[in-house]
């Protein structure tokens, strides 16, 4: 068909489309008209045809002419069918059908589009899926609506798979409507068009500029918009990416500021759509389907575009102007190119500008996979006996073979390849390396790079990017020429000869402009099998994809890629996972506490995988309540004086956390407070409620709202705490400072209303008068409680469930929760779509399954536990799904993962309600508790929904079964409605988890004496005193543990005395060894048990455990082997009187050997001293007022017994107590329990002591007779088999001390 006939056919097609594309009832354009059925046969082309009756012109939907469709000569993946629509058309759908009356149909295919019949572009669904589903028989029609319409003149369909019992057979139709456009072309680099715009109305809220462009150059100025005062915006290509620059100033060079970069590979000679929208102080930049919101300077708030320029911009001096075409340039809906074509007076045209798009023909070839290669014949050696090969390539891979050929006469083999993104040349002969060269770097950046290899007159040169990227020279002693063939990208798989060998990775990427001996290779001839040979190539297209644009790496993760996959480097981001989606930090201090951490600085991520960044806070876990502390720039008491000429003093507080972090942390907490303190001397604060306040503060979300009340009072009351309590210094005022007195007074109190936190600023107004003085302090923001952590619901039936709105996790989704149950199976969570779904269930008592479908078929990730999961303990589940992989973790078990298909659907499309604890698919529901359920960092309020849902109860008690292990050192777990706490009353330790050691430094005169119950109190019932302080008097065994650090020997560590002149002593002898002395019979000598462990007085921390049961004693020191002893006495320690640490003042009961160290006292450190369930050192330091403890000499609490600990989450871990000024443990010596500063008091005490001594003497005589009775009863034969008082039997066990039910070893 000649050109005139084709033109006429195009006109007829266009006219028929116009008639058929309008809706007769509404007048709206319906873009779904048939595009192929009316085309002449000359509009069809194909790779081949089986016969004339199988020609491509017969490939029309539902037609039966010829053989009933198109079939190629050979059925393989290199066949194609092409349709010329006559002009660029908007294509919205494609339909396929098999060849009529045959067994020939396609099962899948690729769809290509082009404007010129060259440089094809593959259509991809969701930017990932390249193939389309085909037919299942020869007659049915399968239609696919394109997600994004395509604009093209040419359509090419490439079969991928077909009926295995037949061959390729095809009839097709495409649907769409006409596409109109106005185009301007800039190819000389000097032409440009300037549009002077009519100012928009002031009431207009936005300005929109949109256009399409195509180019082969990766740099150049696309558009410049200029407004008043020289402010302008420029769109520039740099490295194939579109940059938005802010220009300030009319002079050259102007100041350009980078605002944003979007898009990639925009130099591919395909149309790209750009929209720039200014609205409400920010810009929206859209490139193709991807948009980025940009915050702009305040100067642009009322900025208007006065002039638009495309092509060469006179006022700018860019690196280069655009070489390419621009289409449909619109400003607020006005077609500016149409104005230029009609010579509008607002348009200035300069230089060479044409209103059509002439495109250079450039044929590229894609090497997509491991079997790809291109073989070309070598040329006869030139007269110079050399070689010249050149080409351009682009790739994301760091390694791959580019070119190889054999040298003549078995001279060796030349390999030109990429390694570590550098170009390397090796010439080998056998195992010997004849020559090595290297040039270029970072050649895997996806940009086109040119390569030239020449060998002339004994000189070999390798250059990259015309020598700009590097050049290497060599003068080999052998000729470098081509023996027979050149191989690009790889070698044939079936080629077993020595002609092509590839010891490197194959090349994956694109090549173009291949030249051999300065002759351009016609790749279309290669495609037609008229030149060379190839396999697994895509010719006449570059199929490179930028998988990092836009980046799928979240939270600032760095994206890198190869040809087939991308990788996210999450280092330094605070997030982890395949796409840096999951936070590595806990969401609150409460979470860190229940992870077993102690006080310190921690990063918390309040919204988990959400957009809010982690923030550094201090978690104070020294109290029963865990406080989160957020500092600001001035938490100290700051003094002010009169400032002449200054009526007000303004103070602004900058917090260590950002605004959104602050508000999220406050919102998540159950309670927050901030201390406000004002110290004043003749400086009024708030005046009276009826008057205007002298001072105020701003609080709440930035910049804060004015607050006219002070800490401790009600919001809006214009009062201080004393006004609320009615105890101000002047009852006529509501603040102490408002009394305006000349002496210092104070108004202080906490601000607790979360809506007014944090405190942003203070405005202090009464400081200018002579004599006025003031000081203020705003404490750090302190919050406690995590509303999300304990949020739980109990599902008591398999049919009960909670429902929430549809879960939206299209590209990435993470789900985390805790559960506990006694059921063996049940669905935790389920959300359905039309075909897609997501579900997490307990499939058996030991297995959790995470399953979903995004259109590629169901995928399951399973985690199996060795221990049962239905043990009624809390277990944590965390599931994540993104476009790279799916993962599932249960508790601390290894994470199970499943990779997502590299070329598949990745959008999760759900539309039903989200079911929790139940299911809409008739699977078995869940019975048990679900807690702290979070989806993409958002906590679902299970408790509120459970309150209104039958069969579901809010909350879930019973936390000690899961968290009781956190209570260390004989601490006891106590249940609470929301959580638990550790009771440390029976432990020698303190702290939240009973793991903070209680230590003290002893001097030689220090003595701590713990007095057991007096004899006359045996029958007295005093329930107000805990049993951990007082106990009975007769022992059948002891359980003693303590740690010490000393350089003294001999030294007494612990001494227990009896009313019967019996004792037990723990000491270090003069040989630096431990001795345990028992005198359980006053008529016999003390028994000495000597340990063999040496060097105990070496200044190091040592831990000693002594356990006795009757006459069996075991001793263990540190991690040394246990030492066992047997006593010869009866094993009963009766009428115990007191326990002494340090110096013993009463040594009458001592033998001569221990008396000496007892009189010297102990110098060093004692820590965590426990005698059965009594902790004498802890009682002395922390409970002196309520314990029978007598302290003499200096006793200083310290951390001398602390072992070094590490915390992976804490940046500056600390264990110091805060806000305990003047309390025990603050480093100040304790006041002696016996005061001697008054003679009168001393006399009274002397009388009391005398009376007590007489009483004790009488009681001792009575108890001595009682003990003789005990001895006659042969207590050494006590039955132990069923005893509940001991956790060991014949031999004392020094290690396995029960922490659940510690027993006193008393009768």
mmCIF file of N, CA and C in Angstrom, residues 173-221:
data_model
loop_
_atom_site.group_PDB
_atom_site.id
_atom_site.type_symbol
_atom_site.label_atom_id
_atom_site.label_comp_id
_atom_site.label_asym_id
_atom_site.label_seq_id
_atom_site.Cartn_x
_atom_site.Cartn_y
_atom_site.Cartn_z
ATOM 1 N N UNK A 173 -7.860 -7.847 19.157
ATOM 2 C CA UNK A 173 -8.498 -6.542 19.037
ATOM 3 C C UNK A 173 -7.955 -5.659 20.147
ATOM 4 N N UNK A 174 -7.810 -4.390 19.859
ATOM 5 C CA UNK A 174 -7.482 -3.400 20.879
ATOM 6 C C UNK A 174 -8.582 -2.357 20.891
ATOM 7 N N UNK A 175 -8.726 -1.733 22.048
ATOM 8 C CA UNK A 175 -9.811 -0.786 22.237
ATOM 9 C C UNK A 175 -9.231 0.534 22.734
ATOM 10 N N UNK A 176 -9.890 1.619 22.342
ATOM 11 C CA UNK A 176 -9.426 2.924 22.772
ATOM 12 C C UNK A 176 -10.183 4.026 22.088
ATOM 13 N N UNK A 177 -9.508 5.155 21.907
ATOM 14 C CA UNK A 177 -10.122 6.322 21.280
ATOM 15 C C UNK A 177 -9.033 7.225 20.744
ATOM 16 N N UNK A 178 -9.392 8.230 19.923
ATOM 17 C CA UNK A 178 -8.371 9.122 19.343
ATOM 18 C C UNK A 178 -7.633 9.892 20.428
ATOM 19 N N UNK A 179 -6.408 10.248 20.119
ATOM 20 C CA UNK A 179 -5.579 11.033 21.032
ATOM 21 C C UNK A 179 -5.080 12.248 20.265
ATOM 22 N N UNK A 180 -5.382 13.405 20.779
ATOM 23 C CA UNK A 180 -4.944 14.639 20.136
ATOM 24 C C UNK A 180 -3.851 15.276 20.960
ATOM 25 N N UNK A 181 -2.897 15.903 20.287
ATOM 26 C CA UNK A 181 -1.782 16.506 20.992
ATOM 27 C C UNK A 181 -1.193 17.634 20.171
ATOM 28 N N UNK A 182 -0.532 18.523 20.876
ATOM 29 C CA UNK A 182 0.258 19.591 20.253
ATOM 30 C C UNK A 182 1.687 19.419 20.720
ATOM 31 N N UNK A 183 2.612 19.394 19.758
ATOM 32 C CA UNK A 183 3.986 19.018 20.028
ATOM 33 C C UNK A 183 4.912 20.126 19.555
ATOM 34 N N UNK A 184 5.983 20.333 20.289
ATOM 35 C CA UNK A 184 7.058 21.218 19.858
ATOM 36 C C UNK A 184 8.364 20.462 20.034
ATOM 37 N N UNK A 185 9.293 20.653 19.087
ATOM 38 C CA UNK A 185 10.548 19.899 19.062
ATOM 39 C C UNK A 185 11.723 20.847 19.161
ATOM 40 N N UNK A 186 12.726 20.467 19.995
ATOM 41 C CA UNK A 186 13.965 21.231 20.143
ATOM 42 C C UNK A 186 15.117 20.271 19.895
ATOM 43 N N UNK A 187 15.750 20.398 18.763
ATOM 44 C CA UNK A 187 16.838 19.477 18.427
ATOM 45 C C UNK A 187 18.167 20.176 18.201
ATOM 46 N N UNK A 188 18.126 21.517 17.999
ATOM 47 C CA UNK A 188 19.381 22.221 17.738
ATOM 48 C C UNK A 188 20.049 22.712 19.008
ATOM 49 N N UNK A 189 19.290 22.773 20.089
ATOM 50 C CA UNK A 189 19.845 23.290 21.340
ATOM 51 C C UNK A 189 19.771 24.788 21.453
ATOM 52 N N UNK A 190 19.292 25.477 20.401
ATOM 53 C CA UNK A 190 19.232 26.941 20.446
ATOM 54 C C UNK A 190 17.808 27.471 20.423
ATOM 55 N N UNK A 191 16.848 26.660 20.046
ATOM 56 C CA UNK A 191 15.475 27.133 19.958
ATOM 57 C C UNK A 191 14.795 27.150 21.313
ATOM 58 N N UNK A 192 13.843 28.072 21.480
ATOM 59 C CA UNK A 192 13.100 28.159 22.724
ATOM 60 C C UNK A 192 11.798 28.902 22.535
ATOM 61 N N UNK A 193 10.903 28.704 23.453
ATOM 62 C CA UNK A 193 9.602 29.355 23.435
ATOM 63 C C UNK A 193 9.350 29.929 24.828
ATOM 64 N N UNK A 194 8.939 31.203 24.859
ATOM 65 C CA UNK A 194 8.622 31.876 26.111
ATOM 66 C C UNK A 194 7.167 32.321 26.090
ATOM 67 N N UNK A 195 6.481 32.030 27.180
ATOM 68 C CA UNK A 195 5.067 32.386 27.297
ATOM 69 C C UNK A 195 4.922 33.425 28.417
ATOM 70 N N UNK A 196 4.396 34.584 28.067
ATOM 71 C CA UNK A 196 4.092 35.599 29.074
ATOM 72 C C UNK A 196 2.633 35.406 29.488
ATOM 73 N N UNK A 197 2.429 35.108 30.763
ATOM 74 C CA UNK A 197 1.129 34.639 31.220
ATOM 75 C C UNK A 197 0.314 35.765 31.831
ATOM 76 N N UNK A 198 -0.988 35.638 31.691
ATOM 77 C CA UNK A 198 -1.908 36.555 32.347
ATOM 78 C C UNK A 198 -1.973 36.186 33.823
ATOM 79 N N UNK A 199 -1.763 37.165 34.722
ATOM 80 C CA UNK A 199 -1.793 36.814 36.161
ATOM 81 C C UNK A 199 -3.120 36.183 36.535
ATOM 82 N N UNK A 200 -3.040 35.163 37.377
ATOM 83 C CA UNK A 200 -4.252 34.495 37.832
ATOM 84 C C UNK A 200 -4.993 35.380 38.832
ATOM 85 N N UNK A 201 -6.282 35.175 38.977
ATOM 86 C CA UNK A 201 -7.038 35.927 39.990
ATOM 87 C C UNK A 201 -6.497 35.639 41.384
ATOM 88 N N UNK A 202 -6.574 36.653 42.253
ATOM 89 C CA UNK A 202 -6.041 36.480 43.607
ATOM 90 C C UNK A 202 -6.767 35.394 44.379
ATOM 91 N N UNK A 203 -8.052 35.187 44.034
ATOM 92 C CA UNK A 203 -8.796 34.177 44.775
ATOM 93 C C UNK A 203 -8.460 32.758 44.321
ATOM 94 N N UNK A 204 -7.724 32.621 43.202
ATOM 95 C CA UNK A 204 -7.350 31.283 42.737
ATOM 96 C C UNK A 204 -6.412 30.640 43.756
ATOM 97 N N UNK A 205 -6.676 29.397 44.096
ATOM 98 C CA UNK A 205 -5.937 28.746 45.185
ATOM 99 C C UNK A 205 -4.739 27.956 44.695
ATOM 100 N N UNK A 206 -4.619 27.714 43.403
ATOM 101 C CA UNK A 206 -3.509 26.890 42.943
ATOM 102 C C UNK A 206 -3.140 27.227 41.506
ATOM 103 N N UNK A 207 -1.935 26.825 41.147
ATOM 104 C CA UNK A 207 -1.451 26.919 39.776
ATOM 105 C C UNK A 207 -0.946 25.540 39.372
ATOM 106 N N UNK A 208 -1.270 25.142 38.135
ATOM 107 C CA UNK A 208 -0.898 23.815 37.659
ATOM 108 C C UNK A 208 -0.238 23.946 36.294
ATOM 109 N N UNK A 209 0.948 23.350 36.180
ATOM 110 C CA UNK A 209 1.642 23.238 34.903
ATOM 111 C C UNK A 209 1.837 21.764 34.617
ATOM 112 N N UNK A 210 1.440 21.322 33.422
ATOM 113 C CA UNK A 210 1.609 19.915 33.058
ATOM 114 C C UNK A 210 2.143 19.826 31.643
ATOM 115 N N UNK A 211 2.872 18.755 31.358
ATOM 116 C CA UNK A 211 3.436 18.537 30.028
ATOM 117 C C UNK A 211 3.881 17.087 29.912
ATOM 118 N N UNK A 212 4.184 16.684 28.671
ATOM 119 C CA UNK A 212 4.872 15.434 28.393
ATOM 120 C C UNK A 212 6.140 15.752 27.624
ATOM 121 N N UNK A 213 7.166 14.923 27.838
ATOM 122 C CA UNK A 213 8.417 15.134 27.108
ATOM 123 C C UNK A 213 9.047 13.790 26.795
ATOM 124 N N UNK A 214 9.922 13.809 25.773
ATOM 125 C CA UNK A 214 10.734 12.636 25.452
ATOM 126 C C UNK A 214 12.081 13.126 24.936
ATOM 127 N N UNK A 215 13.137 12.389 25.294
ATOM 128 C CA UNK A 215 14.487 12.785 24.898
ATOM 129 C C UNK A 215 15.411 11.585 24.978
ATOM 130 N N UNK A 216 16.528 11.687 24.277
ATOM 131 C CA UNK A 216 17.590 10.692 24.362
ATOM 132 C C UNK A 216 18.762 11.184 25.201
ATOM 133 N N UNK A 217 18.720 12.454 25.596
ATOM 134 C CA UNK A 217 19.782 13.029 26.417
ATOM 135 C C UNK A 217 19.402 12.916 27.890
ATOM 136 N N UNK A 218 20.397 12.659 28.743
ATOM 137 C CA UNK A 218 20.092 12.497 30.167
ATOM 138 C C UNK A 218 20.257 13.778 30.960
ATOM 139 N N UNK A 219 20.492 14.898 30.283
ATOM 140 C CA UNK A 219 20.597 16.173 30.988
ATOM 141 C C UNK A 219 20.066 17.278 30.096
ATOM 142 N N UNK A 220 19.604 18.349 30.716
ATOM 143 C CA UNK A 220 19.076 19.492 29.989
ATOM 144 C C UNK A 220 17.931 20.144 30.740
ATOM 145 N N UNK A 221 17.730 21.446 30.482
ATOM 146 C CA UNK A 221 16.655 22.193 31.128
ATOM 147 C C UNK A 221 15.351 21.951 30.390
#
